[in-house]
Amino acid sequence: MIEEVTRLVSERYARAAATGEQMCCPTGYDIDDLKSFIPEEVLKISYGCGTPAGLDTVKPGETVLDIGSGGGIDCFEAARRVGPGGRVVGLDMTDTMLEIARRNASAVAHNLGHSSSNVEFRKGMAEAMPVEDGTIDLVISNCVINLAPDKRKVFREMFRVLRPGGRFTISDIVADQPVPQYLIHDKDKWGDCLSGALTVQEYLTGLTEAGFQGTHQVKSQAWRAIDGIHFVSVTLTGYKLPAVMEPNGIRFATLRGPFSRLVDEQGRLFRRGEAVAIDAKAVCAFRTPAFQDLFILSREPARMTTGDPRFVAIFPEQKPCVWQGHFALLTGPFVEAEDDDHHLYRRGVPLEICSKTLRVLTEEAYRRHFLIINRSQSEVAGSEVACDPQGGCC
Ligand SMILES: C[S@@+](CC[C@H](N)C(=O)[O-])C[C@H]1O[C@@H](n2cnc3c(N)ncnc32)[C@H](O)[C@@H]1O
């Protein structure tokens, strides 16, 4: 099955590259901007589902690896962002893709004003990358890992090639529930980035098991629903923390909110306002952007009560709610979290929510932690439901 899937996927993309076929989903890149330095031949075969090289993820001077680089669109955008002092490696298993990417590299370098190309394309598999251990600052990938039959191997390879302190930003297609066998064994749908899609829960757990910490959603966008299964394009970032941590005297973390309670990837429980003793590894994780604004880090235990301006709580409106088909999936960086209406969210597990909770979760402080889908096929004429005054209508 593994060899068969790989062969089918490679043939599919070789054919697409040769014919310039349009596939997959809109990425969100500003194509007019990219046209200013990337040749049309590359842009025409852009088959991604996000913008992992955009979003200010790539920093000047970095070494970036793009898994499944295809015609090279993300590599070339990364080449612009790392600048002449940085380096980009594109990896792909399909010769036709590599040929197109390689023959456009010098034109891109010329358009960017670089004296030579800072992009190199290598042939290889995502499951066994021809890249040395600990040499990469940032791994990117755009709509590729869903195509790999053994995703856990890919996640382990990502962890291996990153230097301690490195990170990934990957865009991929995930599903809100397990993809059934009849879709998994549909040859055409593998190439369409559907059959191989993991659930959100499997994807996040796979990355954590590979060693990544602080994995969280950067962006998500509903893509297609097939037979009631919702396929979503999601962009995630996570970290390979340094082996030696510098806690700088920090020993406690106090949850500010908006969650009333949460459990992190190490199983530590935090209640809003209460100081919890943390180790150097947690200090390091909580300093990453994934945890920005969520905790107060301190040398001595810091308690916080409701009157404190740093205390964040968002309550639902006190009026009847309506069920409209919405489900919320917690996307991290924690494995479990509770809101002020006593909903318990488990990472990647869909929870049906009413209109009032939808409004709460789309507030700025909550939004980045959730992927929201609507499972109703048509307009819902939901009747109003009176909630318990103590909360908990859904
Ligand atoms: C959907 S295309 C995306 C290409 C590119 N990232 C983009 O955004 O245009 C998937 C690419 O990944 C490559 N690919 C798929 N599975 C792979 C694997 N297991 N190892 C290496 N490359 C793979 C394919 O050859 C193809 O070029």
GROMACS .gro file of C-alpha atoms and ligand atoms in nm:
model
  421
    1MET     CA    1   0.000   0.000   0.000
    2ILE     CA    2   0.277   0.250   0.097
    3GLU     CA    3   0.477   0.207  -0.228
    4GLU     CA    4   0.155   0.209  -0.431
    5VAL     CA    5   0.035   0.538  -0.275
    6THR     CA    6   0.375   0.702  -0.323
    7ARG     CA    7   0.389   0.594  -0.689
    8LEU     CA    8   0.035   0.718  -0.757
    9VAL     CA    9   0.098   1.053  -0.587
   10SER     CA   10   0.427   1.106  -0.773
   11GLU     CA   11   0.269   1.017  -1.109
   12ARG     CA   12  -0.021   1.248  -1.036
   13TYR     CA   13   0.204   1.547  -0.963
   14ALA     CA   14   0.439   1.471  -1.253
   15ARG     CA   15   0.134   1.478  -1.483
   16ALA     CA   16   0.002   1.799  -1.325
   17ALA     CA   17   0.341   1.971  -1.357
   18ALA     CA   18   0.376   1.865  -1.720
   19THR     CA   19   0.028   1.988  -1.817
   20GLY     CA   20  -0.003   2.286  -1.581
   21GLU     CA   21  -0.329   2.139  -1.447
   22GLN     CA   22  -0.506   2.344  -1.177
   23MET     CA   23  -0.536   2.151  -0.851
   24CYS     CA   24  -0.605   2.189  -0.482
   25CYS     CA   25  -0.709   2.506  -0.308
   26PRO     CA   26  -0.645   2.879  -0.307
   27THR     CA   27  -0.336   2.946  -0.098
   28GLY     CA   28  -0.378   3.307   0.002
   29TYR     CA   29  -0.049   3.427  -0.149
   30ASP     CA   30  -0.054   3.765  -0.321
   31ILE     CA   31   0.016   3.628  -0.668
   32ASP     CA   32   0.070   3.973  -0.821
   33ASP     CA   33   0.346   4.035  -0.569
   34LEU     CA   34   0.506   3.693  -0.636
   35LYS     CA   35   0.488   3.757  -1.011
   36SER     CA   36   0.738   4.039  -0.962
   37PHE     CA   37   1.018   3.782  -0.912
   38ILE     CA   38   0.885   3.428  -0.967
   39PRO     CA   39   0.836   3.305  -1.327
   40GLU     CA   40   0.488   3.211  -1.447
   41GLU     CA   41   0.595   2.848  -1.505
   42VAL     CA   42   0.635   2.807  -1.127
   43LEU     CA   43   0.325   2.999  -1.023
   44LYS     CA   44   0.110   2.799  -1.264
   45ILE     CA   45   0.183   2.476  -1.077
   46SER     CA   46   0.139   2.607  -0.725
   47TYR     CA   47  -0.056   2.331  -0.548
   48GLY     CA   48  -0.042   2.444  -0.187
   49CYS     CA   49  -0.318   2.512   0.063
   50GLY     CA   50  -0.162   2.791   0.270
   51THR     CA   51   0.122   3.041   0.285
   52PRO     CA   52   0.385   2.884   0.515
   53ALA     CA   53   0.663   3.097   0.367
   54GLY     CA   54   0.458   3.414   0.417
   55LEU     CA   55   0.299   3.521   0.747
   56ASP     CA   56   0.636   3.669   0.860
   57THR     CA   57   0.748   3.317   0.956
   58VAL     CA   58   1.081   3.332   0.770
   59LYS     CA   59   1.359   3.551   0.913
   60PRO     CA   60   1.664   3.699   0.737
   61GLY     CA   61   1.974   3.478   0.742
   62GLU     CA   62   1.789   3.154   0.827
   63THR     CA   63   1.829   2.808   0.676
   64VAL     CA   64   1.487   2.688   0.563
   65LEU     CA   65   1.379   2.342   0.446
   66ASP     CA   66   1.063   2.307   0.234
   67ILE     CA   67   0.921   1.952   0.235
   68GLY     CA   68   0.748   1.869  -0.095
   69SER     CA   69   0.866   2.185  -0.267
   70GLY     CA   70   0.692   2.111  -0.600
   71GLY     CA   71   0.759   2.385  -0.855
   72GLY     CA   72   0.931   2.588  -0.582
   73ILE     CA   73   0.683   2.867  -0.499
   74ASP     CA   74   0.740   2.856  -0.121
   75CYS     CA   75   1.117   2.808  -0.162
   76PHE     CA   76   1.141   3.118  -0.377
   77GLU     CA   77   0.931   3.327  -0.139
   78ALA     CA   78   1.150   3.198   0.147
   79ALA     CA   79   1.462   3.287  -0.059
   80ARG     CA   80   1.341   3.646  -0.078
   81ARG     CA   81   1.278   3.657   0.298
   82VAL     CA   82   1.602   3.491   0.418
   83GLY     CA   83   1.798   3.720   0.183
   84PRO     CA   84   2.144   3.653   0.038
   85GLY     CA   85   2.278   3.558   0.384
   86GLY     CA   86   2.026   3.275   0.423
   87ARG     CA   87   1.971   2.941   0.250
   88VAL     CA   88   1.672   2.741   0.132
   89VAL     CA   89   1.657   2.368   0.058
   90GLY     CA   90   1.360   2.232  -0.136
   91LEU     CA   91   1.291   1.859  -0.115
   92ASP     CA   92   1.066   1.664  -0.350
   93MET     CA   93   1.031   1.307  -0.477
   94THR     CA   94   0.898   1.394  -0.826
   95ASP     CA   95   1.154   1.456  -1.103
   96THR     CA   96   0.925   1.672  -1.318
   97MET     CA   97   0.867   1.906  -1.025
   98LEU     CA   98   1.240   1.922  -0.945
   99GLU     CA   99   1.328   2.001  -1.309
  100ILE     CA  100   1.086   2.296  -1.320
  101ALA     CA  101   1.203   2.429  -0.982
  102ARG     CA  102   1.574   2.396  -1.070
  103ARG     CA  103   1.548   2.561  -1.409
  104ASN     CA  104   1.379   2.868  -1.255
  105ALA     CA  105   1.618   2.917  -0.962
  106SER     CA  106   1.867   3.139  -1.142
  107ALA     CA  107   1.592   3.366  -1.286
  108VAL     CA  108   1.455   3.414  -0.932
  109ALA     CA  109   1.804   3.493  -0.795
  110HIS     CA  110   1.855   3.745  -1.076
  111ASN     CA  111   1.513   3.908  -1.009
  112LEU     CA  112   1.595   3.932  -0.637
  113GLY     CA  113   1.934   4.090  -0.709
  114HIS     CA  114   2.126   3.798  -0.551
  115SER     CA  115   2.468   3.725  -0.704
  116SER     CA  116   2.389   3.351  -0.698
  117SER     CA  117   2.089   3.139  -0.606
  118ASN     CA  118   2.043   3.070  -0.235
  119VAL     CA  119   1.800   2.785  -0.314
  120GLU     CA  120   1.894   2.423  -0.373
  121PHE     CA  121   1.650   2.149  -0.476
  122ARG     CA  122   1.715   1.792  -0.359
  123LYS     CA  123   1.544   1.473  -0.463
  124GLY     CA  124   1.420   1.269  -0.169
  125MET     CA  125   1.138   1.141   0.044
  126ALA     CA  126   0.977   1.330   0.330
  127GLU     CA  127   0.995   1.005   0.530
  128ALA     CA  128   1.377   0.981   0.489
  129MET     CA  129   1.508   1.329   0.421
  130PRO     CA  130   1.855   1.370   0.268
  131VAL     CA  131   1.934   1.642   0.524
  132GLU     CA  132   2.185   1.638   0.811
  133ASP     CA  133   2.070   1.632   1.174
  134GLY     CA  134   2.016   1.967   1.347
  135THR     CA  135   2.101   2.189   1.050
  136ILE     CA  136   1.768   2.363   0.979
  137ASP     CA  137   1.623   2.674   1.150
  138LEU     CA  138   1.275   2.647   1.002
  139VAL     CA  139   1.088   2.364   0.831
  140ILE     CA  140   0.805   2.468   0.602
  141SER     CA  141   0.569   2.256   0.392
  142ASN     CA  142   0.262   2.333   0.186
  143CYS     CA  143  -0.003   2.067   0.134
  144VAL     CA  144   0.233   1.769   0.127
  145ILE     CA  145   0.231   1.570   0.451
  146ASN     CA  146  -0.128   1.453   0.394
  147LEU     CA  147   0.008   1.278   0.083
  148ALA     CA  148   0.269   1.081   0.278
  149PRO     CA  149   0.151   0.734   0.381
  150ASP     CA  150   0.357   0.739   0.704
  151LYS     CA  151   0.311   1.084   0.858
  152ARG     CA  152   0.468   0.991   1.191
  153LYS     CA  153   0.793   0.920   1.011
  154VAL     CA  154   0.774   1.263   0.845
  155PHE     CA  155   0.715   1.433   1.183
  156ARG     CA  156   1.015   1.247   1.331
  157GLU     CA  157   1.230   1.353   1.035
  158MET     CA  158   1.125   1.716   1.081
  159PHE     CA  159   1.234   1.697   1.444
  160ARG     CA  160   1.566   1.534   1.353
  161VAL     CA  161   1.672   1.791   1.092
  162LEU     CA  162   1.580   2.097   1.301
  163ARG     CA  163   1.843   2.252   1.526
  164PRO     CA  164   1.750   2.276   1.895
  165GLY     CA  165   1.553   2.602   1.918
  166GLY     CA  166   1.423   2.556   1.561
  167ARG     CA  167   1.058   2.551   1.455
  168PHE     CA  168   0.819   2.449   1.180
  169THR     CA  169   0.537   2.626   1.001
  170ILE     CA  170   0.336   2.387   0.785
  171SER     CA  171   0.011   2.419   0.594
  172ASP     CA  172  -0.184   2.101   0.532
  173ILE     CA  173  -0.528   1.950   0.490
  174VAL     CA  174  -0.684   1.789   0.799
  175ALA     CA  175  -1.027   1.636   0.860
  176ASP     CA  176  -1.276   1.690   1.143
  177GLN     CA  177  -1.327   1.312   1.178
  178PRO     CA  178  -1.153   0.993   1.058
  179VAL     CA  179  -1.160   0.953   0.680
  180PRO     CA  180  -1.348   0.626   0.608
  181GLN     CA  181  -1.192   0.332   0.425
  182TYR     CA  182  -1.387   0.386   0.102
  183LEU     CA  183  -1.223   0.730   0.065
  184ILE     CA  184  -0.881   0.610   0.184
  185HIS     CA  185  -0.881   0.349  -0.092
  186ASP     CA  186  -1.002   0.586  -0.363
  187LYS     CA  187  -0.691   0.629  -0.583
  188ASP     CA  188  -0.799   0.968  -0.721
  189LYS     CA  189  -0.859   1.125  -0.383
  190TRP     CA  190  -0.503   1.061  -0.258
  191GLY     CA  191  -0.368   1.306  -0.512
  192ASP     CA  192  -0.646   1.551  -0.421
  193CYS     CA  193  -0.512   1.582  -0.064
  194LEU     CA  194  -0.821   1.412   0.080
  195SER     CA  195  -0.771   1.038   0.135
  196GLY     CA  196  -0.456   1.080   0.338
  197ALA     CA  197  -0.583   1.358   0.564
  198LEU     CA  198  -0.539   1.293   0.936
  199THR     CA  199  -0.789   1.421   1.190
  200VAL     CA  200  -0.690   1.740   1.371
  201GLN     CA  201  -0.637   1.531   1.685
  202GLU     CA  202  -0.411   1.276   1.513
  203TYR     CA  203  -0.208   1.550   1.346
  204LEU     CA  204  -0.142   1.743   1.667
  205THR     CA  205  -0.074   1.428   1.868
  206GLY     CA  206   0.168   1.303   1.600
  207LEU     CA  207   0.368   1.626   1.619
  208THR     CA  208   0.377   1.614   2.001
  209GLU     CA  209   0.490   1.249   1.997
  210ALA     CA  210   0.772   1.343   1.757
  211GLY     CA  211   0.899   1.583   2.027
  212PHE     CA  212   0.754   1.920   1.925
  213GLN     CA  213   0.615   2.155   2.187
  214GLY     CA  214   0.384   2.453   2.177
  215THR     CA  215   0.219   2.340   1.854
  216HIS     CA  216  -0.061   2.581   1.772
  217GLN     CA  217  -0.275   2.704   1.487
  218VAL     CA  218  -0.159   3.007   1.293
  219LYS     CA  219  -0.444   3.007   1.042
  220SER     CA  220  -0.729   2.783   0.927
  221GLN     CA  221  -0.976   2.787   0.642
  222ALA     CA  222  -1.261   2.548   0.560
  223TRP     CA  223  -1.194   2.381   0.226
  224ARG     CA  224  -1.441   2.104   0.124
  225ALA     CA  225  -1.702   1.878   0.280
  226ILE     CA  226  -1.736   1.531   0.128
  227ASP     CA  227  -2.004   1.293   0.256
  228GLY     CA  228  -2.023   1.493   0.579
  229ILE     CA  229  -1.647   1.496   0.638
  230HIS     CA  230  -1.505   1.846   0.664
  231PHE     CA  231  -1.161   1.903   0.517
  232VAL     CA  232  -0.985   2.212   0.642
  233SER     CA  233  -0.661   2.382   0.544
  234VAL     CA  234  -0.466   2.456   0.860
  235THR     CA  235  -0.131   2.625   0.918
  236LEU     CA  236   0.050   2.514   1.234
  237THR     CA  237   0.369   2.619   1.410
  238GLY     CA  238   0.557   2.422   1.675
  239TYR     CA  239   0.901   2.423   1.839
  240LYS     CA  240   1.198   2.197   1.901
  241LEU     CA  241   1.306   2.349   2.229
  242PRO     CA  242   1.677   2.394   2.309
  243ALA     CA  243   1.839   2.117   2.514
  244VAL     CA  244   1.978   2.367   2.767
  245MET     CA  245   1.727   2.610   2.908
  246GLU     CA  246   1.787   2.951   3.059
  247PRO     CA  247   1.502   3.010   3.307
  248ASN     CA  248   1.662   3.340   3.429
  249GLY     CA  249   1.515   3.299   3.774
  250ILE     CA  250   1.157   3.237   3.649
  251ARG     CA  251   0.991   2.963   3.855
  252PHE     CA  252   0.617   3.025   3.842
  253ALA     CA  253   0.345   3.070   3.579
  254THR     CA  254   0.003   3.222   3.651
  255LEU     CA  255  -0.271   3.171   3.393
  256ARG     CA  256  -0.432   3.505   3.297
  257GLY     CA  257  -0.719   3.359   3.088
  258PRO     CA  258  -0.934   3.366   2.879
  259PHE     CA  259  -0.958   2.995   2.975
  260SER     CA  260  -1.057   2.927   3.334
  261ARG     CA  261  -0.848   2.609   3.339
  262LEU     CA  262  -0.609   2.431   3.108
  263VAL     CA  263  -0.376   2.132   3.088
  264ASP     CA  264  -0.049   2.172   2.895
  265GLU     CA  265   0.132   1.911   2.684
  266GLN     CA  266   0.328   1.795   2.992
  267GLY     CA  267   0.006   1.729   3.184
  268ARG     CA  268   0.042   2.031   3.418
  269LEU     CA  269  -0.289   2.178   3.534
  270PHE     CA  270  -0.331   2.557   3.547
  271ARG     CA  271  -0.628   2.739   3.703
  272ARG     CA  272  -0.673   3.103   3.616
  273GLY     CA  273  -0.519   3.334   3.875
  274GLU     CA  274  -0.322   3.061   4.058
  275ALA     CA  275   0.057   3.037   4.044
  276VAL     CA  276   0.200   2.697   3.941
  277ALA     CA  277   0.568   2.601   3.986
  278ILE     CA  278   0.727   2.526   3.647
  279ASP     CA  279   1.061   2.387   3.532
  280ALA     CA  280   1.313   2.543   3.293
  281LYS     CA  281   1.164   2.357   2.995
  282ALA     CA  282   0.818   2.504   3.060
  283VAL     CA  283   0.967   2.852   3.100
  284CYS     CA  284   1.124   2.811   2.761
  285ALA     CA  285   0.798   2.685   2.603
  286PHE     CA  286   0.589   2.962   2.763
  287ARG     CA  287   0.819   3.226   2.616
  288THR     CA  288   0.738   3.115   2.260
  289PRO     CA  289   0.472   3.312   2.066
  290ALA     CA  290   0.231   3.018   2.113
  291PHE     CA  291   0.175   3.119   2.474
  292GLN     CA  292   0.192   3.495   2.427
  293ASP     CA  293  -0.037   3.686   2.667
  294LEU     CA  294  -0.163   3.368   2.838
  295PHE     CA  295   0.065   3.354   3.143
  296ILE     CA  296   0.242   3.583   3.385
  297LEU     CA  297   0.589   3.439   3.443
  298SER     CA  298   0.746   3.529   3.778
  299ARG     CA  299   1.024   3.451   4.025
  300GLU     CA  300   0.783   3.437   4.323
  301PRO     CA  301   0.427   3.294   4.317
  302ALA     CA  302   0.191   3.563   4.173
  303ARG     CA  303  -0.182   3.536   4.251
  304MET     CA  304  -0.438   3.722   4.045
  305THR     CA  305  -0.802   3.795   4.125
  306THR     CA  306  -1.092   3.915   3.908
  307GLY     CA  307  -1.025   4.284   3.975
  308ASP     CA  308  -0.670   4.258   3.839
  309PRO     CA  309  -0.641   4.428   3.495
  310ARG     CA  310  -0.432   4.129   3.375
  311PHE     CA  311  -0.718   3.884   3.453
  312VAL     CA  312  -0.900   3.785   3.130
  313ALA     CA  313  -1.252   3.631   3.131
  314ILE     CA  314  -1.512   3.629   2.854
  315PHE     CA  315  -1.868   3.537   2.955
  316PRO     CA  316  -2.155   3.441   2.721
  317GLU     CA  317  -2.443   3.685   2.670
  318GLN     CA  318  -2.740   3.632   2.903
  319LYS     CA  319  -3.001   3.557   2.637
  320PRO     CA  320  -3.143   3.248   2.466
  321CYS     CA  321  -2.915   3.065   2.225
  322VAL     CA  322  -2.965   2.886   1.893
  323TRP     CA  323  -2.799   2.571   1.758
  324GLN     CA  324  -2.673   2.639   1.407
  325GLY     CA  325  -2.446   2.342   1.332
  326HIS     CA  326  -2.120   2.483   1.464
  327PHE     CA  327  -1.848   2.268   1.619
  328ALA     CA  328  -1.531   2.394   1.787
  329LEU     CA  329  -1.198   2.207   1.782
  330LEU     CA  330  -0.927   2.319   2.023
  331THR     CA  331  -0.601   2.342   1.825
  332GLY     CA  332  -0.353   2.398   2.106
  333PRO     CA  333  -0.104   2.476   2.241
  334PHE     CA  334  -0.269   2.280   2.527
  335VAL     CA  335  -0.434   1.940   2.535
  336GLU     CA  336  -0.737   2.040   2.740
  337ALA     CA  337  -0.905   2.371   2.829
  338GLU     CA  338  -1.222   2.502   2.991
  339ASP     CA  339  -1.409   2.829   2.928
  340ASP     CA  340  -1.626   3.036   3.164
  341ASP     CA  341  -1.940   2.848   3.060
  342HIS     CA  342  -1.792   2.514   3.175
  343HIS     CA  343  -1.730   2.373   2.828
  344LEU     CA  344  -1.444   2.128   2.834
  345TYR     CA  345  -1.245   2.130   2.508
  346ARG     CA  346  -1.004   1.848   2.425
  347ARG     CA  347  -0.739   1.913   2.162
  348GLY     CA  348  -0.869   1.822   1.816
  349VAL     CA  349  -1.203   1.679   1.940
  350PRO     CA  350  -1.510   1.851   1.787
  351LEU     CA  351  -1.755   1.991   2.045
  352GLU     CA  352  -2.095   2.117   1.930
  353ILE     CA  353  -2.148   2.478   2.034
  354CYS     CA  354  -2.447   2.712   2.035
  355SER     CA  355  -2.466   3.068   1.898
  356LYS     CA  356  -2.363   3.222   2.232
  357THR     CA  357  -2.052   3.007   2.262
  358LEU     CA  358  -1.966   3.074   1.898
  359ARG     CA  359  -1.964   3.445   1.978
  360VAL     CA  360  -1.736   3.385   2.278
  361LEU     CA  361  -1.489   3.167   2.084
  362THR     CA  362  -1.462   3.415   1.798
  363GLU     CA  363  -1.348   3.691   2.037
  364GLU     CA  364  -0.985   3.789   1.978
  365ALA     CA  365  -0.848   3.617   2.290
  366TYR     CA  366  -1.006   3.279   2.205
  367ARG     CA  367  -1.010   3.278   1.823
  368ARG     CA  368  -0.649   3.169   1.767
  369HIS     CA  369  -0.701   2.853   1.974
  370PHE     CA  370  -0.994   2.710   1.777
  371LEU     CA  371  -1.086   2.574   1.441
  372ILE     CA  372  -1.460   2.622   1.389
  373ILE     CA  373  -1.661   2.423   1.135
  374ASN     CA  374  -2.030   2.417   1.048
  375ARG     CA  375  -2.164   2.067   0.989
  376SER     CA  376  -2.514   2.171   0.880
  377GLN     CA  377  -2.572   2.116   0.509
  378SER     CA  378  -2.824   2.400   0.482
  379GLU     CA  379  -2.965   2.697   0.673
  380VAL     CA  380  -3.083   2.594   1.023
  381ALA     CA  381  -3.412   2.737   1.147
  382GLY     CA  382  -3.305   2.668   1.506
  383SER     CA  383  -3.554   2.761   1.776
  384GLU     CA  384  -3.427   2.959   2.070
  385VAL     CA  385  -3.316   2.762   2.373
  386ALA     CA  386  -3.321   2.907   2.723
  387CYS     CA  387  -2.999   2.835   2.910
  388ASP     CA  388  -2.947   2.745   3.270
  389PRO     CA  389  -2.870   3.070   3.460
  390GLN     CA  390  -2.549   2.900   3.583
  391GLY     CA  391  -2.444   2.854   3.217
  392GLY     CA  392  -2.386   2.523   3.042
  393CYS     CA  393  -2.659   2.531   2.774
  394CYS     CA  394  -2.425   2.345   2.540
  395LIG     C1  395   0.024   1.930  -0.347
  395LIG     S1  396   0.187   1.941  -0.415
  395LIG     C2  397   0.246   2.086  -0.330
  395LIG     C3  398   0.369   2.143  -0.393
  395LIG     C4  399   0.419   2.274  -0.333
  395LIG     N1  400   0.443   2.261  -0.191
  395LIG     C5  401   0.322   2.387  -0.359
  395LIG     O1  402   0.271   2.446  -0.265
  395LIG     O2  403   0.298   2.416  -0.476
  395LIG     C6  404   0.268   1.808  -0.333
  395LIG     C7  405   0.416   1.792  -0.367
  395LIG     O3  406   0.474   1.707  -0.270
  395LIG     C8  407   0.551   1.605  -0.330
  395LIG     N2  408   0.543   1.489  -0.240
  395LIG     C9  409   0.431   1.423  -0.205
  395LIG     N3  410   0.460   1.326  -0.117
  395LIG    C10  411   0.594   1.331  -0.096
  395LIG    C11  412   0.683   1.257  -0.015
  395LIG     N4  413   0.640   1.155   0.062
  395LIG     N5  414   0.814   1.290  -0.017
  395LIG    C12  415   0.859   1.391  -0.095
  395LIG     N6  416   0.778   1.465  -0.174
  395LIG    C13  417   0.647   1.436  -0.174
  395LIG    C14  418   0.488   1.585  -0.466
  395LIG     O4  419   0.581   1.534  -0.558
  395LIG    C15  420   0.442   1.725  -0.502
  395LIG     O5  421   0.541   1.798  -0.569
   0.00000   0.00000   0.00000
